[in-house]
């Protein structure tokens, strides 16, 4: 390799400025810059540069001295810029910012660092690195939230509530069973987050601008140095593949959708009409006008923010669908919604956890609602089935019993045997024990049912499932 640093002219301030004679329009420069957004990926870009310097050295494109100087400069930059964002408009994007700083520090070796790479493979690699780190953080927040949910399910164990369909009282369930339904949703969300991290775990670096890298860089070694599980298989795809961002936004939108449904329940349950629970001062607000108010703003915002999260997924897909093959500058618009999604999801997970920990159940009101004897109507029909009556007929008989009781404003459990026998000959005194709330819960002991023994088991299994996730020792986290 011949080295001609001394004789070659200094490049202009723009990294691509060679063929240009006029400066860009000021408004266009504002529009074009992405440093104000991608400056957040400075740590990832420094990491990438460090690995790339090693790869260039191995390929014989840097001397040992040049590589050492670059590595030292990168380490200094890491310290100098730790926790800081690059000043606005100090460069076009984070990649040109880092290159300019390297040139400042080490001179000509800085001009060599961009050998064989493009900002196209660089930005795709930085984004993947950033997202992988962010997802790890979000997963740990999710595990913390579920731990809180399980604590609440534990402390409410045994408490019956009315379950609803169509927002109408339907059948009794355990309050813990209700809470555990969200554990199941959040478990699927965990898997989706995990899958989106796996989708991001593929390294585009070494794809160049679109056609691949002409220099003998070891891509597998690069991937190992940057912690990637695999390397991309096609350079043209690699520079414009943003599927992993859609995967993440989908996982985020689904997670928010589930939290939004939980929020809606809690908003309703905290109303005076339900009076099932009260959320504390830390997650509610008052009214500027009505002194008695306690408003569930935190949960309302959890629900409200879910709308924006869906919009980000839709926006990303709209951004991608019309693009011709290869990198296009439209792709620069991919990061702002993803960064916003990361930050907002983190905030929502923390606030929802806080809302759960600051919730007090009004057990008495919940118990009273669960004691509504009409919740047992299905069990009354099941009783007749046990006595040999076909279910459809049993359903009809109980429908008549219900209508009779409602007209007389009596509970199903307050009718006499004489009254029952007007509707069917098969009613016997054993119907009274059959019609108890406890029996009704206990009978639902198949897998997934609300029987207390089942729910206890589900709770224990959920604890086992989330313990390693909470400790950060779940298989994919290691
Ligand atoms: N700032 C750009 C982005 O975020 C980096 C890639 C730019 N590449 C280019 N050829 N202009 O997408």
mmCIF file of N, CA and C in Angstrom, residues 383-473:
data_model
loop_
_atom_site.group_PDB
_atom_site.id
_atom_site.type_symbol
_atom_site.label_atom_id
_atom_site.label_comp_id
_atom_site.label_asym_id
_atom_site.label_seq_id
_atom_site.Cartn_x
_atom_site.Cartn_y
_atom_site.Cartn_z
ATOM 1 N N UNK A 383 -76.715 -27.514 36.639
ATOM 2 C CA UNK A 383 -77.326 -28.411 37.624
ATOM 3 C C UNK A 383 -78.358 -29.305 36.933
ATOM 4 N N UNK A 384 -79.201 -28.666 36.118
ATOM 5 C CA UNK A 384 -80.233 -29.427 35.407
ATOM 6 C C UNK A 384 -79.598 -30.406 34.421
ATOM 7 N N UNK A 385 -78.494 -29.987 33.812
ATOM 8 C CA UNK A 385 -77.762 -30.876 32.892
ATOM 9 C C UNK A 385 -77.289 -32.116 33.649
ATOM 10 N N UNK A 386 -76.750 -31.889 34.862
ATOM 11 C CA UNK A 386 -76.292 -33.005 35.708
ATOM 12 C C UNK A 386 -77.438 -33.978 35.986
ATOM 13 N N UNK A 387 -78.664 -33.423 36.031
ATOM 14 C CA UNK A 387 -79.833 -34.266 36.308
ATOM 15 C C UNK A 387 -80.387 -34.892 35.023
ATOM 16 N N UNK A 388 -79.691 -34.663 33.900
ATOM 17 C CA UNK A 388 -80.067 -35.339 32.665
ATOM 18 C C UNK A 388 -80.833 -34.504 31.653
ATOM 19 N N UNK A 389 -81.086 -33.228 31.973
ATOM 20 C CA UNK A 389 -81.839 -32.377 31.037
ATOM 21 C C UNK A 389 -80.890 -31.851 29.941
ATOM 22 N N UNK A 390 -81.288 -31.895 28.689
ATOM 23 C CA UNK A 390 -80.419 -31.337 27.628
ATOM 24 C C UNK A 390 -80.168 -29.850 27.882
ATOM 25 N N UNK A 391 -78.953 -29.398 27.583
ATOM 26 C CA UNK A 391 -78.575 -28.031 27.975
ATOM 27 C C UNK A 391 -79.525 -26.967 27.431
ATOM 28 N N UNK A 392 -79.926 -27.080 26.155
ATOM 29 C CA UNK A 392 -80.770 -26.028 25.579
ATOM 30 C C UNK A 392 -82.076 -25.890 26.363
ATOM 31 N N UNK A 393 -82.634 -27.045 26.766
ATOM 32 C CA UNK A 393 -83.863 -26.987 27.573
ATOM 33 C C UNK A 393 -83.586 -26.417 28.965
ATOM 34 N N UNK A 394 -82.460 -26.845 29.533
ATOM 35 C CA UNK A 394 -82.074 -26.351 30.867
ATOM 36 C C UNK A 394 -81.925 -24.826 30.822
ATOM 37 N N UNK A 395 -81.287 -24.339 29.755
ATOM 38 C CA UNK A 395 -81.091 -22.893 29.573
ATOM 39 C C UNK A 395 -82.457 -22.189 29.557
ATOM 40 N N UNK A 396 -83.423 -22.782 28.865
ATOM 41 C CA UNK A 396 -84.750 -22.184 28.757
ATOM 42 C C UNK A 396 -85.453 -22.156 30.123
ATOM 43 N N UNK A 397 -85.379 -23.271 30.826
ATOM 44 C CA UNK A 397 -86.005 -23.354 32.154
ATOM 45 C C UNK A 397 -85.429 -22.276 33.073
ATOM 46 N N UNK A 398 -84.091 -22.180 33.093
ATOM 47 C CA UNK A 398 -83.456 -21.200 33.993
ATOM 48 C C UNK A 398 -83.807 -19.776 33.550
ATOM 49 N N UNK A 399 -83.921 -19.579 32.240
ATOM 50 C CA UNK A 399 -84.347 -18.266 31.746
ATOM 51 C C UNK A 399 -85.692 -17.884 32.351
ATOM 52 N N UNK A 400 -86.600 -18.853 32.425
ATOM 53 C CA UNK A 400 -87.914 -18.577 33.021
ATOM 54 C C UNK A 400 -87.816 -18.314 34.521
ATOM 55 N N UNK A 401 -86.934 -19.078 35.177
ATOM 56 C CA UNK A 401 -86.720 -18.858 36.620
ATOM 57 C C UNK A 401 -86.202 -17.437 36.853
ATOM 58 N N UNK A 402 -85.228 -17.041 36.038
ATOM 59 C CA UNK A 402 -84.630 -15.707 36.170
ATOM 60 C C UNK A 402 -85.703 -14.632 36.007
ATOM 61 N N UNK A 403 -86.509 -14.778 34.969
ATOM 62 C CA UNK A 403 -87.533 -13.775 34.702
ATOM 63 C C UNK A 403 -88.541 -13.710 35.867
ATOM 64 N N UNK A 404 -88.917 -14.895 36.404
ATOM 65 C CA UNK A 404 -89.834 -14.981 37.552
ATOM 66 C C UNK A 404 -89.248 -14.255 38.771
ATOM 67 N N UNK A 405 -87.934 -14.528 39.036
ATOM 68 C CA UNK A 405 -87.285 -13.919 40.209
ATOM 69 C C UNK A 405 -87.173 -12.406 40.045
ATOM 70 N N UNK A 406 -86.809 -11.969 38.836
ATOM 71 C CA UNK A 406 -86.648 -10.527 38.592
ATOM 72 C C UNK A 406 -87.972 -9.801 38.789
ATOM 73 N N UNK A 407 -89.055 -10.400 38.303
ATOM 74 C CA UNK A 407 -90.365 -9.760 38.456
ATOM 75 C C UNK A 407 -90.724 -9.577 39.925
ATOM 76 N N UNK A 408 -90.310 -10.527 40.750
ATOM 77 C CA UNK A 408 -90.614 -10.449 42.179
ATOM 78 C C UNK A 408 -89.494 -9.812 42.984
ATOM 79 N N UNK A 409 -88.483 -9.306 42.267
ATOM 80 C CA UNK A 409 -87.318 -8.691 42.912
ATOM 81 C C UNK A 409 -86.710 -9.601 43.963
ATOM 82 N N UNK A 410 -86.518 -10.859 43.591
ATOM 83 C CA UNK A 410 -85.915 -11.835 44.513
ATOM 84 C C UNK A 410 -84.609 -12.352 43.931
ATOM 85 N N UNK A 411 -83.669 -12.678 44.806
ATOM 86 C CA UNK A 411 -82.433 -13.330 44.357
ATOM 87 C C UNK A 411 -82.762 -14.762 43.950
ATOM 88 N N UNK A 412 -81.944 -15.342 43.057
ATOM 89 C CA UNK A 412 -82.158 -16.744 42.663
ATOM 90 C C UNK A 412 -82.083 -17.670 43.863
ATOM 91 N N UNK A 413 -81.250 -17.268 44.828
ATOM 92 C CA UNK A 413 -81.056 -18.098 46.014
ATOM 93 C C UNK A 413 -82.166 -17.902 47.041
ATOM 94 N N UNK A 414 -83.059 -16.941 46.778
ATOM 95 C CA UNK A 414 -84.117 -16.663 47.757
ATOM 96 C C UNK A 414 -85.451 -17.317 47.376
ATOM 97 N N UNK A 415 -85.483 -17.955 46.197
ATOM 98 C CA UNK A 415 -86.721 -18.650 45.810
ATOM 99 C C UNK A 415 -86.875 -19.917 46.650
ATOM 100 N N UNK A 416 -88.111 -20.359 46.862
ATOM 101 C CA UNK A 416 -88.337 -21.592 47.631
ATOM 102 C C UNK A 416 -88.287 -22.801 46.695
ATOM 103 N N UNK A 417 -88.142 -23.968 47.293
ATOM 104 C CA UNK A 417 -88.122 -25.203 46.503
ATOM 105 C C UNK A 417 -89.444 -25.355 45.734
ATOM 106 N N UNK A 418 -90.490 -24.939 46.393
ATOM 107 C CA UNK A 418 -91.801 -25.002 45.749
ATOM 108 C C UNK A 418 -91.815 -24.179 44.452
ATOM 109 N N UNK A 419 -91.242 -22.983 44.587
ATOM 110 C CA UNK A 419 -91.190 -22.115 43.412
ATOM 111 C C UNK A 419 -90.339 -22.754 42.312
ATOM 112 N N UNK A 420 -89.165 -23.278 42.704
ATOM 113 C CA UNK A 420 -88.290 -23.920 41.714
ATOM 114 C C UNK A 420 -89.001 -25.055 40.986
ATOM 115 N N UNK A 421 -89.758 -25.826 41.773
ATOM 116 C CA UNK A 421 -90.351 -27.034 41.195
ATOM 117 C C UNK A 421 -91.498 -26.715 40.217
ATOM 118 N N UNK A 422 -91.959 -25.457 40.270
ATOM 119 C CA UNK A 422 -92.946 -25.042 39.272
ATOM 120 C C UNK A 422 -92.337 -25.063 37.871
ATOM 121 N N UNK A 423 -91.004 -24.883 37.819
ATOM 122 C CA UNK A 423 -90.321 -24.796 36.519
ATOM 123 C C UNK A 423 -89.761 -26.129 36.055
ATOM 124 N N UNK A 424 -89.396 -26.983 37.024
ATOM 125 C CA UNK A 424 -88.916 -28.317 36.661
ATOM 126 C C UNK A 424 -89.029 -29.246 37.861
ATOM 127 N N UNK A 425 -89.439 -30.470 37.557
ATOM 128 C CA UNK A 425 -89.620 -31.501 38.584
ATOM 129 C C UNK A 425 -88.310 -31.968 39.173
ATOM 130 N N UNK A 426 -87.208 -31.746 38.413
ATOM 131 C CA UNK A 426 -85.949 -32.355 38.858
ATOM 132 C C UNK A 426 -85.232 -31.561 39.949
ATOM 133 N N UNK A 427 -85.682 -30.349 40.234
ATOM 134 C CA UNK A 427 -85.044 -29.577 41.325
ATOM 135 C C UNK A 427 -85.215 -30.309 42.649
ATOM 136 N N UNK A 428 -84.101 -30.440 43.392
ATOM 137 C CA UNK A 428 -84.094 -31.072 44.720
ATOM 138 C C UNK A 428 -83.331 -30.150 45.672
ATOM 139 N N UNK A 429 -83.311 -30.535 46.945
ATOM 140 C CA UNK A 429 -82.631 -29.682 47.932
ATOM 141 C C UNK A 429 -81.124 -29.541 47.705
ATOM 142 N N UNK A 430 -80.549 -30.498 46.932
ATOM 143 C CA UNK A 430 -79.099 -30.365 46.678
ATOM 144 C C UNK A 430 -78.786 -29.147 45.798
ATOM 145 N N UNK A 431 -79.828 -28.484 45.261
ATOM 146 C CA UNK A 431 -79.569 -27.305 44.436
ATOM 147 C C UNK A 431 -78.954 -26.178 45.268
ATOM 148 N N UNK A 432 -79.271 -26.145 46.563
ATOM 149 C CA UNK A 432 -78.776 -25.027 47.398
ATOM 150 C C UNK A 432 -77.253 -25.049 47.502
ATOM 151 N N UNK A 433 -76.706 -26.242 47.740
ATOM 152 C CA UNK A 433 -75.241 -26.288 47.856
ATOM 153 C C UNK A 433 -74.597 -26.079 46.468
ATOM 154 N N UNK A 434 -75.308 -26.546 45.455
ATOM 155 C CA UNK A 434 -74.811 -26.374 44.068
ATOM 156 C C UNK A 434 -74.719 -24.886 43.715
ATOM 157 N N UNK A 435 -75.664 -24.115 44.277
ATOM 158 C CA UNK A 435 -75.758 -22.698 43.923
ATOM 159 C C UNK A 435 -74.861 -21.783 44.750
ATOM 160 N N UNK A 436 -73.827 -22.323 45.386
ATOM 161 C CA UNK A 436 -72.968 -21.416 46.159
ATOM 162 C C UNK A 436 -71.855 -20.873 45.268
ATOM 163 N N UNK A 437 -71.431 -19.658 45.577
ATOM 164 C CA UNK A 437 -70.373 -18.988 44.824
ATOM 165 C C UNK A 437 -69.093 -19.822 44.844
ATOM 166 N N UNK A 438 -68.782 -20.384 46.031
ATOM 167 C CA UNK A 438 -67.544 -21.166 46.177
ATOM 168 C C UNK A 438 -67.547 -22.368 45.240
ATOM 169 N N UNK A 439 -68.687 -23.081 45.244
ATOM 170 C CA UNK A 439 -68.792 -24.273 44.391
ATOM 171 C C UNK A 439 -68.655 -23.888 42.920
ATOM 172 N N UNK A 440 -69.298 -22.770 42.607
ATOM 173 C CA UNK A 440 -69.303 -22.299 41.230
ATOM 174 C C UNK A 440 -67.873 -22.027 40.756
ATOM 175 N N UNK A 441 -67.044 -21.436 41.629
ATOM 176 C CA UNK A 441 -65.637 -21.187 41.279
ATOM 177 C C UNK A 441 -64.872 -22.504 41.212
ATOM 178 N N UNK A 442 -65.071 -23.339 42.240
ATOM 179 C CA UNK A 442 -64.298 -24.585 42.337
ATOM 180 C C UNK A 442 -64.544 -25.527 41.171
ATOM 181 N N UNK A 443 -65.779 -25.517 40.667
ATOM 182 C CA UNK A 443 -66.096 -26.428 39.558
ATOM 183 C C UNK A 443 -65.287 -26.125 38.298
ATOM 184 N N UNK A 444 -64.829 -24.884 38.172
ATOM 185 C CA UNK A 444 -64.114 -24.527 36.928
ATOM 186 C C UNK A 444 -62.625 -24.811 37.062
ATOM 187 N N UNK A 445 -62.345 -26.101 37.207
ATOM 188 C CA UNK A 445 -60.977 -26.486 37.547
ATOM 189 C C UNK A 445 -60.197 -27.061 36.370
ATOM 190 N N UNK A 446 -60.801 -26.989 35.159
ATOM 191 C CA UNK A 446 -60.010 -27.439 33.992
ATOM 192 C C UNK A 446 -58.880 -26.431 33.768
ATOM 193 N N UNK A 447 -57.898 -26.814 32.945
ATOM 194 C CA UNK A 447 -56.781 -25.908 32.630
ATOM 195 C C UNK A 447 -57.323 -24.553 32.177
ATOM 196 N N UNK A 448 -56.796 -23.506 32.757
ATOM 197 C CA UNK A 448 -57.202 -22.162 32.327
ATOM 198 C C UNK A 448 -58.438 -21.632 33.023
ATOM 199 N N UNK A 449 -59.072 -22.446 33.879
ATOM 200 C CA UNK A 449 -60.289 -22.015 34.569
ATOM 201 C C UNK A 449 -59.993 -21.206 35.825
ATOM 202 N N UNK A 450 -61.070 -20.709 36.428
ATOM 203 C CA UNK A 450 -60.909 -19.775 37.559
ATOM 204 C C UNK A 450 -60.938 -20.457 38.927
ATOM 205 N N UNK A 451 -60.994 -21.812 38.960
ATOM 206 C CA UNK A 451 -60.988 -22.503 40.260
ATOM 207 C C UNK A 451 -59.764 -22.074 41.068
ATOM 208 N N UNK A 452 -59.967 -21.830 42.382
ATOM 209 C CA UNK A 452 -58.840 -21.334 43.193
ATOM 210 C C UNK A 452 -57.584 -22.202 43.087
ATOM 211 N N UNK A 453 -57.754 -23.534 43.069
ATOM 212 C CA UNK A 453 -56.540 -24.377 42.989
ATOM 213 C C UNK A 453 -55.800 -24.139 41.669
ATOM 214 N N UNK A 454 -56.544 -23.929 40.587
ATOM 215 C CA UNK A 454 -55.942 -23.628 39.278
ATOM 216 C C UNK A 454 -55.202 -22.301 39.315
ATOM 217 N N UNK A 455 -55.906 -21.295 39.853
ATOM 218 C CA UNK A 455 -55.345 -19.947 39.857
ATOM 219 C C UNK A 455 -54.072 -19.922 40.698
ATOM 220 N N UNK A 456 -54.090 -20.670 41.806
ATOM 221 C CA UNK A 456 -52.893 -20.732 42.654
ATOM 222 C C UNK A 456 -51.717 -21.299 41.850
ATOM 223 N N UNK A 457 -52.021 -22.325 41.087
ATOM 224 C CA UNK A 457 -50.993 -22.969 40.263
ATOM 225 C C UNK A 457 -50.497 -22.018 39.157
ATOM 226 N N UNK A 458 -51.452 -21.326 38.524
ATOM 227 C CA UNK A 458 -51.088 -20.370 37.461
ATOM 228 C C UNK A 458 -50.187 -19.262 38.006
ATOM 229 N N UNK A 459 -50.535 -18.835 39.212
ATOM 230 C CA UNK A 459 -49.767 -17.771 39.861
ATOM 231 C C UNK A 459 -48.339 -18.247 40.118
ATOM 232 N N UNK A 460 -48.231 -19.473 40.623
ATOM 233 C CA UNK A 460 -46.899 -20.024 40.911
ATOM 234 C C UNK A 460 -46.096 -20.174 39.618
ATOM 235 N N UNK A 461 -46.763 -20.632 38.567
ATOM 236 C CA UNK A 461 -46.057 -20.811 37.291
ATOM 237 C C UNK A 461 -45.633 -19.469 36.693
ATOM 238 N N UNK A 462 -46.499 -18.469 36.863
ATOM 239 C CA UNK A 462 -46.153 -17.131 36.364
ATOM 240 C C UNK A 462 -44.919 -16.605 37.092
ATOM 241 N N UNK A 463 -44.874 -16.827 38.408
ATOM 242 C CA UNK A 463 -43.692 -16.404 39.184
ATOM 243 C C UNK A 463 -42.431 -17.050 38.621
ATOM 244 N N UNK A 464 -42.530 -18.354 38.355
ATOM 245 C CA UNK A 464 -41.364 -19.088 37.833
ATOM 246 C C UNK A 464 -40.951 -18.556 36.463
ATOM 247 N N UNK A 465 -41.978 -18.226 35.651
ATOM 248 C CA UNK A 465 -41.709 -17.744 34.292
ATOM 249 C C UNK A 465 -40.983 -16.403 34.322
ATOM 250 N N UNK A 466 -41.412 -15.529 35.250
ATOM 251 C CA UNK A 466 -40.882 -14.160 35.236
ATOM 252 C C UNK A 466 -39.651 -13.965 36.117
ATOM 253 N N UNK A 467 -39.394 -14.882 37.048
ATOM 254 C CA UNK A 467 -38.257 -14.675 37.966
ATOM 255 C C UNK A 467 -36.940 -14.484 37.214
ATOM 256 N N UNK A 468 -36.596 -15.376 36.267
ATOM 257 C CA UNK A 468 -35.324 -15.156 35.549
ATOM 258 C C UNK A 468 -35.357 -13.905 34.670
ATOM 259 N N UNK A 469 -36.541 -13.532 34.189
ATOM 260 C CA UNK A 469 -36.652 -12.323 33.365
ATOM 261 C C UNK A 469 -36.398 -11.090 34.228
ATOM 262 N N UNK A 470 -36.920 -11.161 35.442
ATOM 263 C CA UNK A 470 -36.752 -10.044 36.374
ATOM 264 C C UNK A 470 -35.291 -9.912 36.782
ATOM 265 N N UNK A 471 -34.645 -11.066 36.955
ATOM 266 C CA UNK A 471 -33.243 -11.069 37.383
ATOM 267 C C UNK A 471 -32.298 -10.817 36.202
ATOM 268 N N UNK A 472 -32.863 -10.772 34.989
ATOM 269 C CA UNK A 472 -32.017 -10.577 33.811
ATOM 270 C C UNK A 472 -31.219 -11.818 33.449
ATOM 271 N N UNK A 473 -31.722 -12.981 33.871
ATOM 272 C CA UNK A 473 -30.987 -14.212 33.577
ATOM 273 C C UNK A 473 -31.785 -15.140 32.659
#
